[in-house]
Coordinates of C-alpha atoms in Angstrom, one line a residue:
Chain A
X1 CA 233.8 161.2 143.8
X2 CA 230.7 163.2 144.5
X3 CA 229.5 163.7 148.3
X4 CA 226.3 164.3 150.0
X5 CA 225.9 166.2 153.3
X6 CA 222.6 165.7 155.0
X7 CA 221.7 168.1 157.9
X8 CA 220.6 167.5 160.4
X9 CA 221.4 163.7 161.0
X10 CA 219.0 163.8 163.9
X11 CA 215.6 166.0 164.2
X12 CA 213.0 165.7 167.4
X13 CA 209.8 167.0 166.4
X14 CA 205.5 166.6 166.6
X15 CA 203.4 165.7 164.7
X16 CA 202.0 168.8 162.6
X17 CA 205.4 170.2 162.5
X18 CA 206.7 171.4 159.6
X19 CA 210.1 169.7 158.9
X20 CA 212.9 170.7 156.3
X21 CA 215.8 168.4 155.9
X22 CA 219.0 169.8 153.5
X23 CA 221.6 167.8 151.5
X24 CA 224.7 169.5 149.9
X25 CA 226.5 168.3 147.3
X26 CA 230.4 168.5 146.9
X27 CA 229.8 169.7 143.4
X28 CA 227.0 170.3 140.8
X29 CA 224.7 167.2 140.1
X30 CA 222.0 169.3 138.2
X31 CA 218.3 168.0 139.3
X32 CA 219.9 164.0 139.6
X33 CA 219.0 164.2 143.2
X34 CA 216.2 162.0 144.6
X35 CA 215.1 161.2 148.3
X36 CA 214.5 157.8 150.3
X37 CA 211.9 156.8 153.4
X38 CA 213.7 153.7 155.4
X39 CA 211.8 152.6 158.0
X40 CA 213.3 149.8 160.4
X41 CA 213.9 146.5 159.0
X42 CA 212.2 147.7 155.5
X43 CA 214.2 148.5 152.3
X44 CA 214.4 152.2 151.3
X45 CA 211.3 154.0 149.5
X46 CA 211.4 156.6 146.9
X47 CA 209.6 159.9 148.0
X48 CA 211.1 162.3 145.4
X49 CA 213.1 162.2 142.3
X50 CA 214.7 164.5 139.9
X51 CA 214.6 167.1 142.9
X52 CA 211.2 167.6 143.4
X53 CA 208.9 165.4 141.5
X54 CA 206.8 163.8 143.7
X55 CA 206.4 159.5 143.0
X56 CA 203.2 158.1 142.7
X57 CA 201.4 157.8 145.2
X58 CA 203.3 159.3 147.7
X59 CA 201.4 161.8 149.9
X60 CA 201.8 165.4 149.0
X61 CA 202.7 167.0 152.4
X62 CA 206.5 165.7 151.0
X63 CA 208.0 168.0 148.4
X64 CA 211.6 168.9 147.2
X65 CA 213.0 171.8 145.8
X66 CA 216.7 172.5 144.9
X67 CA 218.9 172.4 141.8
X68 CA 223.0 172.2 141.5
X69 CA 224.5 171.7 145.0
X70 CA 221.8 172.4 147.5
X71 CA 218.4 170.8 148.5
X72 CA 215.8 170.5 150.6
X73 CA 213.0 167.9 151.6
X74 CA 210.2 169.5 153.3
X75 CA 207.2 167.5 155.4
X76 CA 204.7 170.3 155.5
X77 CA 202.6 168.6 158.4
X78 CA 204.3 165.7 160.2
X79 CA 202.2 162.6 160.3
X80 CA 202.8 159.5 163.0
X81 CA 204.1 157.0 160.0
X82 CA 206.7 160.2 159.3
X83 CA 208.6 158.8 161.7
X84 CA 211.9 157.2 159.7
X85 CA 215.2 158.1 158.5
X86 CA 215.6 160.2 155.2
X87 CA 218.1 159.5 152.9
X88 CA 219.1 161.7 149.8
X89 CA 220.8 160.3 147.1
X90 CA 222.5 161.4 143.9
X91 CA 222.9 159.9 140.3
X92 CA 225.1 162.7 138.4
X93 CA 227.8 160.6 138.6
X94 CA 227.7 156.9 139.6
X95 CA 225.9 157.0 142.9
X96 CA 226.0 158.2 146.4
X97 CA 223.4 158.5 149.6
X98 CA 223.9 161.3 152.1
X99 CA 224.5 160.0 155.7
X100 CA 220.9 159.9 156.6
X101 CA 218.8 161.8 158.9
X102 CA 216.9 160.5 161.3
X103 CA 213.5 161.7 162.6
X104 CA 211.8 160.9 165.8
X105 CA 208.7 162.1 167.6
X106 CA 209.5 164.8 170.2
Chain B
X1 CA 204.1 143.7 139.2
X2 CA 207.2 144.6 139.4
X3 CA 209.2 142.6 142.0
X4 CA 212.6 142.2 143.1
X5 CA 214.2 139.2 145.7
X6 CA 217.3 138.6 146.4
X7 CA 219.0 135.5 148.3
X8 CA 222.1 133.6 149.0
X9 CA 223.0 135.8 152.1
X10 CA 224.4 133.9 155.4
X11 CA 226.9 133.3 157.9
X12 CA 230.6 133.3 156.4
X13 CA 234.0 133.6 157.2
X14 CA 236.9 136.0 156.4
X15 CA 238.1 135.3 153.4
X16 CA 235.5 133.2 151.8
X17 CA 233.0 133.5 148.7
X18 CA 229.7 134.1 148.2
X19 CA 227.3 134.7 145.2
X20 CA 224.0 137.1 146.0
X21 CA 220.9 136.5 143.5
X22 CA 218.5 138.9 142.7
X23 CA 215.8 137.3 141.0
X24 CA 213.2 139.9 139.2
X25 CA 210.0 139.6 137.5
X26 CA 207.6 142.1 136.0
X27 CA 210.1 143.8 133.9
X28 CA 213.3 142.5 131.8
X29 CA 216.8 142.5 133.4
X30 CA 218.8 143.5 130.6
X31 CA 217.0 145.9 129.2
X32 CA 217.4 148.2 132.6
X33 CA 220.1 149.7 135.0
X34 CA 220.8 147.1 138.1
X35 CA 222.3 148.3 141.2
X36 CA 223.6 146.4 144.8
X37 CA 223.3 148.4 147.5
X38 CA 224.2 147.8 151.1
X39 CA 223.7 149.1 154.2
X40 CA 225.6 147.7 157.3
X41 CA 223.6 147.2 160.7
X42 CA 222.8 150.9 161.9
X43 CA 224.4 152.8 159.4
X44 CA 223.3 154.4 156.4
X45 CA 223.5 153.0 152.4
X46 CA 226.5 152.7 150.9
X47 CA 226.7 151.8 146.8
X48 CA 228.0 148.8 145.7
X49 CA 228.2 148.2 141.9
X50 CA 225.9 148.7 138.6
X51 CA 225.4 146.7 135.5
X52 CA 223.8 148.7 132.8
X53 CA 221.6 147.8 130.0
X54 CA 225.1 147.9 127.6
X55 CA 226.6 145.3 130.0
X56 CA 229.3 147.7 131.5
X57 CA 229.9 147.2 134.9
X58 CA 231.0 149.9 137.9
X59 CA 232.1 149.3 141.6
X60 CA 232.4 151.2 144.6
X61 CA 236.4 151.7 145.3
X62 CA 235.8 149.6 148.6
X63 CA 234.5 146.3 146.8
X64 CA 236.5 146.6 143.3
X65 CA 238.7 143.9 142.3
X66 CA 236.7 141.3 145.0
X67 CA 233.4 141.9 143.9
X68 CA 231.6 141.2 140.4
X69 CA 228.1 141.8 139.5
X70 CA 226.5 140.1 136.5
X71 CA 222.9 139.0 135.3
X72 CA 221.9 136.0 133.9
X73 CA 219.3 136.9 131.1
X74 CA 217.6 133.5 130.2
X75 CA 216.7 133.6 134.5
X76 CA 216.3 137.2 134.2
X77 CA 218.3 137.2 137.5
X78 CA 220.9 139.5 139.2
X79 CA 223.9 138.3 141.0
X80 CA 226.7 139.9 143.1
X81 CA 230.1 137.3 143.6
X82 CA 231.9 138.2 146.4
X83 CA 235.4 137.0 147.2
X84 CA 237.9 137.7 149.5
X85 CA 234.9 138.7 152.3
X86 CA 236.1 140.9 155.2
X87 CA 234.1 142.0 158.3
X88 CA 233.3 145.0 157.0
X89 CA 231.2 143.4 154.4
X90 CA 228.9 142.5 157.0
X91 CA 225.2 144.1 156.0
X92 CA 222.0 143.6 154.5
X93 CA 222.3 143.7 150.6
X94 CA 219.5 145.3 148.3
X95 CA 219.2 145.0 144.8
X96 CA 217.2 148.3 143.2
X97 CA 216.1 148.8 139.7
X98 CA 217.8 152.2 138.2
X99 CA 215.5 153.9 135.9
X100 CA 218.0 156.6 134.0
X101 CA 215.8 159.3 132.8
X102 CA 216.3 162.6 130.5
X103 CA 218.4 165.0 132.9
X104 CA 217.8 162.3 136.1
X105 CA 218.1 159.1 137.7
X106 CA 216.6 157.4 140.9
X107 CA 216.2 153.5 142.2
X108 CA 212.4 153.1 141.7
X109 CA 212.0 149.5 143.1
X110 CA 214.0 147.5 146.0
X111 CA 214.3 143.9 146.9
X112 CA 213.6 143.3 150.4
X113 CA 217.2 142.1 151.1
X114 CA 219.6 139.5 152.0
X115 CA 221.7 140.2 155.1
X116 CA 225.8 139.0 154.7
X117 CA 227.2 138.0 158.3
X118 CA 231.4 137.6 157.7
X119 CA 232.8 136.8 161.2
X120 CA 235.0 133.5 162.1

């Protein structure tokens, strides 16, 4: 099984901050990496797929990079609506998710 | 418009059985990879099961032998039959459509979820 480890698990930031979340895979997953945003009581929302491709309708302040075993999600300027929990997901071998990163207001 | 609507959750005693449904509209379930993902209260996302367009099915170790994923093509609906339920199966259950592109995969549409509580 492929394990995904996100860091940090919790992040406190201010509006306007640049935020970076890392996702490390236990083995190489090529570009089979997606990022999701989840707000309380809601289903996850796709932000980025293929490690770096922005899903249609997602603001350009979100970006993704990486390949193989190390990936990052960056929010260039944090907005009030971005406070949420973020998950990475791999679909190289079945499916697994990272444990999540909760982004809260400082 | 693509839509996924789950139903069938509720309160069930340990050892019981329940079937979840996910009614799809705007696309054909049988032509896509369809998944169940669950989220225990206050916890992260856990993949449960997938059914591929060719009918092959796969399960997380935590549910293998107890859960069965299936679909009804005439109703364009995905199902999850859950037997021998345990307290640790308590979660919100989501269905999600998987896109399997060249060199990548992701879930582009999710339902709103249905809550299962396993308790006495």
